[in-house]
Amino acid sequence: MAAAGGESSSQSVSEELFQNFYTEVKQIEKRDSVLTSKQQIDRLLRPGSSYFNLNPFEVLQIDPEATDEELKKRFRALSILVHPDKNQDDPERAQKAFEVVDKSYKLLLDPEQKKRAVDVIQAGKEYVEHMFRQAVYKQTMKLFAELEIKRKEREAKDMHERKRAREEEIEAAEKAKREREWQKNFEESRDGRVDSWRTFQTKGKRKEKKNRSFLKPPKVKMEQRE
């Protein structure tokens, strides 16, 4: 259920982004629709125009959903701009541009050919939408993967820090324990060391006293007279 919700959310985002993209395209078309005569001729005869001009809606700069009346008005306006009579300084190029406009208009007047053109445009939109959704899906997965990698890196770092802190804590506790044991042993052995020192001093005094007794001079006997 959660996966379906995520897919729906991703699709909504894709559709919204595509709609924004499509709106920008229409704004560009609207801006180009007010080009001057020379600019329109340059647009219709630009490099690669033999392919660009295969799309009659692109040539006339009109939406595929436009009505026949809107199509007629657009043809009149554009054909006047590029007509050779209006561009006598460059009649040859103007004639070529006019022929492109006239051909596209006549093509759209034919219901069957217009439908074919609309189907191609619709197929192009669907392809772009599909590729766009795929791009969004792949980019989303990539971002999720990057977040997961970063999360694991943080987790590993935190675990390492906790392990190091624990090792330092254990080492500090063992050091404190050794110091307490040393202090305890020192206190317990102090009385023994004091007794040993006193015993040593006592024996020394006795030995000194004994040695002194051997140093006493012998008693002199008084000589007897005859």
mmCIF file of C-alpha atoms in Angstrom:
data_model
loop_
_atom_site.group_PDB
_atom_site.id
_atom_site.type_symbol
_atom_site.label_atom_id
_atom_site.label_comp_id
_atom_site.label_asym_id
_atom_site.label_seq_id
_atom_site.Cartn_x
_atom_site.Cartn_y
_atom_site.Cartn_z
ATOM 1 C CA MET A 1 0.000 0.000 0.000
ATOM 2 C CA ALA A 2 2.851 2.335 0.907
ATOM 3 C CA ALA A 3 4.626 1.543 -2.352
ATOM 4 C CA ALA A 4 1.508 2.413 -4.340
ATOM 5 C CA GLY A 5 1.218 5.702 -2.486
ATOM 6 C CA GLY A 6 4.877 6.483 -3.187
ATOM 7 C CA GLU A 7 4.436 5.689 -6.880
ATOM 8 C CA SER A 8 1.353 7.927 -7.059
ATOM 9 C CA SER A 9 3.225 10.744 -5.357
ATOM 10 C CA SER A 10 6.190 10.353 -7.715
ATOM 11 C CA GLN A 11 3.852 10.359 -10.716
ATOM 12 C CA SER A 12 2.142 13.529 -9.486
ATOM 13 C CA VAL A 13 5.504 15.248 -9.153
ATOM 14 C CA SER A 14 6.498 14.103 -12.641
ATOM 15 C CA GLU A 15 3.258 15.375 -14.155
ATOM 16 C CA GLU A 16 3.612 18.700 -12.371
ATOM 17 C CA LEU A 17 7.193 19.162 -13.562
ATOM 18 C CA PHE A 18 6.250 18.205 -17.105
ATOM 19 C CA GLN A 19 3.326 20.620 -17.035
ATOM 20 C CA ASN A 20 5.703 23.387 -15.941
ATOM 21 C CA PHE A 21 8.029 22.464 -18.796
ATOM 22 C CA TYR A 22 5.159 22.453 -21.289
ATOM 23 C CA THR A 23 3.994 25.849 -19.999
ATOM 24 C CA GLU A 24 7.457 27.281 -20.577
ATOM 25 C CA VAL A 25 7.417 25.946 -24.142
ATOM 26 C CA LYS A 26 4.068 27.602 -24.780
ATOM 27 C CA GLN A 27 5.386 30.872 -23.375
ATOM 28 C CA ILE A 28 8.311 30.707 -25.795
ATOM 29 C CA GLU A 29 5.919 30.034 -28.669
ATOM 30 C CA LYS A 30 3.782 32.969 -27.607
ATOM 31 C CA ARG A 31 6.840 35.197 -27.492
ATOM 32 C CA ASP A 32 7.978 34.037 -30.929
ATOM 33 C CA SER A 33 4.525 34.620 -32.384
ATOM 34 C CA VAL A 34 5.089 38.389 -32.289
ATOM 35 C CA LEU A 35 8.321 38.276 -34.267
ATOM 36 C CA THR A 36 8.829 40.778 -37.052
ATOM 37 C CA SER A 37 8.603 39.847 -40.735
ATOM 38 C CA LYS A 38 12.353 39.376 -41.033
ATOM 39 C CA GLN A 39 12.515 37.365 -37.803
ATOM 40 C CA GLN A 40 9.689 35.096 -38.972
ATOM 41 C CA ILE A 41 11.415 34.505 -42.312
ATOM 42 C CA ASP A 42 14.669 33.711 -40.491
ATOM 43 C CA ARG A 43 12.788 31.294 -38.210
ATOM 44 C CA LEU A 44 11.135 29.454 -41.084
ATOM 45 C CA LEU A 45 14.373 29.209 -43.091
ATOM 46 C CA ARG A 46 16.827 28.579 -40.249
ATOM 47 C CA PRO A 47 19.363 25.718 -40.507
ATOM 48 C CA GLY A 48 17.527 22.408 -40.117
ATOM 49 C CA SER A 49 14.226 23.999 -41.115
ATOM 50 C CA SER A 50 13.495 21.145 -43.547
ATOM 51 C CA TYR A 51 12.930 18.992 -40.443
ATOM 52 C CA PHE A 52 11.511 21.651 -38.109
ATOM 53 C CA ASN A 53 8.915 22.597 -40.715
ATOM 54 C CA LEU A 54 7.543 19.050 -40.905
ATOM 55 C CA ASN A 55 5.439 19.981 -37.882
ATOM 56 C CA PRO A 56 2.676 22.241 -39.245
ATOM 57 C CA PHE A 57 1.736 23.414 -35.769
ATOM 58 C CA GLU A 58 5.332 24.509 -35.214
ATOM 59 C CA VAL A 59 5.343 26.381 -38.521
ATOM 60 C CA LEU A 60 2.130 28.257 -37.726
ATOM 61 C CA GLN A 61 2.984 28.524 -34.009
ATOM 62 C CA ILE A 62 -0.456 27.371 -32.969
ATOM 63 C CA ASP A 63 -1.698 24.871 -30.441
ATOM 64 C CA PRO A 64 -2.852 21.469 -31.805
ATOM 65 C CA GLU A 65 -6.133 21.990 -29.951
ATOM 66 C CA ALA A 66 -6.843 25.287 -31.703
ATOM 67 C CA THR A 67 -10.143 25.659 -33.503
ATOM 68 C CA ASP A 68 -10.454 26.033 -37.265
ATOM 69 C CA GLU A 69 -11.268 29.714 -36.794
ATOM 70 C CA GLU A 70 -8.116 30.246 -34.707
ATOM 71 C CA LEU A 71 -6.116 28.360 -37.322
ATOM 72 C CA LYS A 72 -7.500 30.595 -40.083
ATOM 73 C CA LYS A 73 -6.686 33.794 -38.179
ATOM 74 C CA ARG A 74 -3.171 32.619 -37.436
ATOM 75 C CA PHE A 75 -2.538 31.742 -41.087
ATOM 76 C CA ARG A 76 -3.687 35.139 -42.254
ATOM 77 C CA ALA A 77 -1.511 36.995 -39.756
ATOM 78 C CA LEU A 78 1.615 34.942 -40.468
ATOM 79 C CA SER A 79 1.180 34.831 -44.230
ATOM 80 C CA ILE A 80 0.947 38.624 -44.333
ATOM 81 C CA LEU A 81 4.176 38.952 -42.341
ATOM 82 C CA VAL A 82 6.180 36.728 -44.687
ATOM 83 C CA HIS A 83 4.472 37.575 -47.985
ATOM 84 C CA PRO A 84 6.911 38.659 -50.712
ATOM 85 C CA ASP A 85 4.931 41.865 -51.317
ATOM 86 C CA LYS A 86 5.658 42.899 -47.702
ATOM 87 C CA ASN A 87 9.318 41.937 -47.921
ATOM 88 C CA GLN A 88 10.431 43.442 -51.214
ATOM 89 C CA ASP A 89 13.982 43.832 -49.885
ATOM 90 C CA ASP A 90 14.244 40.015 -49.721
ATOM 91 C CA PRO A 91 11.466 38.614 -51.926
ATOM 92 C CA GLU A 92 13.138 35.278 -52.702
ATOM 93 C CA ARG A 93 13.479 34.204 -49.063
ATOM 94 C CA ALA A 94 10.047 35.644 -48.278
ATOM 95 C CA GLN A 95 8.520 33.532 -51.045
ATOM 96 C CA LYS A 96 10.081 30.379 -49.615
ATOM 97 C CA ALA A 97 8.809 31.229 -46.116
ATOM 98 C CA PHE A 98 5.341 31.967 -47.476
ATOM 99 C CA GLU A 99 5.235 28.601 -49.245
ATOM 100 C CA VAL A 100 6.117 26.844 -45.983
ATOM 101 C CA VAL A 101 3.288 28.636 -44.165
ATOM 102 C CA ASP A 102 0.800 27.960 -46.966
ATOM 103 C CA LYS A 103 1.726 24.255 -47.115
ATOM 104 C CA SER A 104 1.283 23.812 -43.346
ATOM 105 C CA TYR A 105 -2.084 25.588 -43.393
ATOM 106 C CA LYS A 106 -3.433 23.432 -46.219
ATOM 107 C CA LEU A 107 -2.188 20.286 -44.450
ATOM 108 C CA LEU A 108 -4.140 21.210 -41.314
ATOM 109 C CA LEU A 109 -7.258 21.880 -43.341
ATOM 110 C CA ASP A 110 -7.285 18.186 -44.244
ATOM 111 C CA PRO A 111 -8.928 16.375 -41.281
ATOM 112 C CA GLU A 112 -7.031 13.144 -41.912
ATOM 113 C CA GLN A 113 -3.625 14.799 -42.187
ATOM 114 C CA LYS A 114 -4.391 17.036 -39.202
ATOM 115 C CA LYS A 115 -5.291 13.976 -37.134
ATOM 116 C CA ARG A 116 -2.047 12.304 -38.179
ATOM 117 C CA ALA A 117 -0.081 15.389 -37.118
ATOM 118 C CA VAL A 118 -1.926 15.551 -33.786
ATOM 119 C CA ASP A 119 -1.226 11.846 -33.177
ATOM 120 C CA VAL A 120 2.494 12.393 -33.796
ATOM 121 C CA ILE A 121 2.560 15.292 -31.363
ATOM 122 C CA GLN A 122 0.633 13.284 -28.781
ATOM 123 C CA ALA A 123 3.041 10.376 -29.197
ATOM 124 C CA GLY A 124 5.920 12.796 -28.706
ATOM 125 C CA LYS A 125 4.350 14.150 -25.514
ATOM 126 C CA GLU A 126 3.771 10.665 -24.154
ATOM 127 C CA TYR A 127 7.340 9.679 -24.933
ATOM 128 C CA VAL A 128 8.699 12.774 -23.217
ATOM 129 C CA GLU A 129 6.436 12.198 -20.216
ATOM 130 C CA HIS A 130 7.559 8.582 -20.014
ATOM 131 C CA MET A 131 11.233 9.484 -20.258
ATOM 132 C CA PHE A 132 10.704 12.281 -17.760
ATOM 133 C CA ARG A 133 9.042 9.937 -15.276
ATOM 134 C CA GLN A 134 11.866 7.452 -15.781
ATOM 135 C CA ALA A 135 14.411 10.207 -15.176
ATOM 136 C CA VAL A 136 12.578 11.316 -12.030
ATOM 137 C CA TYR A 137 12.352 7.699 -10.842
ATOM 138 C CA LYS A 138 16.066 7.055 -11.412
ATOM 139 C CA GLN A 139 17.088 10.341 -9.833
ATOM 140 C CA THR A 140 14.827 9.674 -6.849
ATOM 141 C CA MET A 141 16.335 6.216 -6.351
ATOM 142 C CA LYS A 142 19.807 7.727 -6.633
ATOM 143 C CA LEU A 143 19.014 10.310 -3.970
ATOM 144 C CA PHE A 144 17.559 7.643 -1.663
ATOM 145 C CA ALA A 145 20.701 5.530 -2.184
ATOM 146 C CA GLU A 146 22.967 8.480 -1.397
ATOM 147 C CA LEU A 147 20.993 9.237 1.766
ATOM 148 C CA GLU A 148 21.225 5.587 2.829
ATOM 149 C CA ILE A 149 24.983 5.533 2.227
ATOM 150 C CA LYS A 150 25.401 8.693 4.298
ATOM 151 C CA ARG A 151 23.187 7.231 7.041
ATOM 152 C CA LYS A 152 25.306 4.066 7.185
ATOM 153 C CA GLU A 153 28.488 6.137 7.258
ATOM 154 C CA ARG A 154 27.141 8.183 10.180
ATOM 155 C CA GLU A 155 26.031 5.005 11.930
ATOM 156 C CA ALA A 156 29.458 3.402 11.488
ATOM 157 C CA LYS A 157 31.152 6.567 12.708
ATOM 158 C CA ASP A 158 28.890 6.769 15.768
ATOM 159 C CA MET A 159 29.514 3.095 16.521
ATOM 160 C CA HIS A 160 33.262 3.636 16.260
ATOM 161 C CA GLU A 161 33.073 6.634 18.566
ATOM 162 C CA ARG A 162 30.994 4.703 21.096
ATOM 163 C CA LYS A 163 33.430 1.767 20.942
ATOM 164 C CA ARG A 164 36.409 4.052 21.450
ATOM 165 C CA ALA A 165 34.709 5.843 24.344
ATOM 166 C CA ARG A 166 33.876 2.477 25.935
ATOM 167 C CA GLU A 167 37.467 1.284 25.547
ATOM 168 C CA GLU A 168 38.740 4.498 27.133
ATOM 169 C CA GLU A 169 36.229 4.066 29.964
ATOM 170 C CA ILE A 170 37.358 0.469 30.575
ATOM 171 C CA GLU A 171 41.022 1.486 30.455
ATOM 172 C CA ALA A 172 40.404 4.324 32.925
ATOM 173 C CA ALA A 173 38.534 1.946 35.264
ATOM 174 C CA GLU A 174 41.345 -0.630 35.117
ATOM 175 C CA LYS A 175 43.925 2.053 35.784
ATOM 176 C CA ALA A 176 41.948 3.320 38.773
ATOM 177 C CA LYS A 177 41.631 -0.255 40.041
ATOM 178 C CA ARG A 178 45.385 -0.820 39.779
ATOM 179 C CA GLU A 179 46.036 2.417 41.620
ATOM 180 C CA ARG A 180 43.618 1.420 44.414
ATOM 181 C CA GLU A 181 45.213 -2.008 44.720
ATOM 182 C CA TRP A 182 48.660 -0.481 44.837
ATOM 183 C CA GLN A 183 47.570 1.993 47.512
ATOM 184 C CA LYS A 184 45.924 -0.800 49.507
ATOM 185 C CA ASN A 185 49.029 -2.974 49.345
ATOM 186 C CA PHE A 186 51.149 -0.017 50.292
ATOM 187 C CA GLU A 187 48.997 0.710 53.347
ATOM 188 C CA GLU A 188 48.900 -2.937 54.402
ATOM 189 C CA SER A 189 52.639 -3.370 54.141
ATOM 190 C CA ARG A 190 53.505 -0.119 55.909
ATOM 191 C CA ASP A 191 53.197 -1.550 59.441
ATOM 192 C CA GLY A 192 55.400 -4.471 58.463
ATOM 193 C CA ARG A 193 58.000 -2.114 57.052
ATOM 194 C CA VAL A 194 57.931 -0.006 60.219
ATOM 195 C CA ASP A 195 58.296 -3.101 62.445
ATOM 196 C CA SER A 196 61.152 -4.339 60.316
ATOM 197 C CA TRP A 197 62.886 -1.008 60.598
ATOM 198 C CA ARG A 198 62.415 -0.907 64.371
ATOM 199 C CA THR A 199 63.687 -4.470 64.690
ATOM 200 C CA PHE A 200 66.667 -3.582 62.565
ATOM 201 C CA GLN A 201 67.416 -0.548 64.733
ATOM 202 C CA THR A 202 67.041 -2.563 67.958
ATOM 203 C CA LYS A 203 69.402 -5.279 66.807
ATOM 204 C CA GLY A 204 71.871 -2.666 65.770
ATOM 205 C CA LYS A 205 71.875 -1.069 69.190
ATOM 206 C CA ARG A 206 72.296 -4.391 70.928
ATOM 207 C CA LYS A 207 75.201 -5.334 68.726
ATOM 208 C CA GLU A 208 76.816 -1.968 69.322
ATOM 209 C CA LYS A 209 76.428 -2.367 73.082
ATOM 210 C CA LYS A 210 77.884 -5.846 72.983
ATOM 211 C CA ASN A 211 80.819 -4.729 70.922
ATOM 212 C CA ARG A 212 81.569 -1.971 73.366
ATOM 213 C CA SER A 213 81.823 -4.463 76.235
ATOM 214 C CA PHE A 214 84.797 -6.141 74.560
ATOM 215 C CA LEU A 215 86.639 -2.905 74.420
ATOM 216 C CA LYS A 216 86.897 -2.490 78.222
ATOM 217 C CA PRO A 217 90.558 -2.580 79.466
ATOM 218 C CA PRO A 218 91.542 -5.411 81.775
ATOM 219 C CA LYS A 219 91.767 -4.675 85.469
ATOM 220 C CA VAL A 220 95.311 -4.137 86.785
ATOM 221 C CA LYS A 221 96.219 -6.218 89.805
ATOM 222 C CA MET A 222 98.165 -4.568 92.577
ATOM 223 C CA GLU A 223 101.649 -5.974 93.137
ATOM 224 C CA GLN A 224 102.211 -7.535 96.519
ATOM 225 C CA ARG A 225 105.339 -6.602 98.537
ATOM 226 C CA GLU A 226 107.451 -9.159 100.258
#
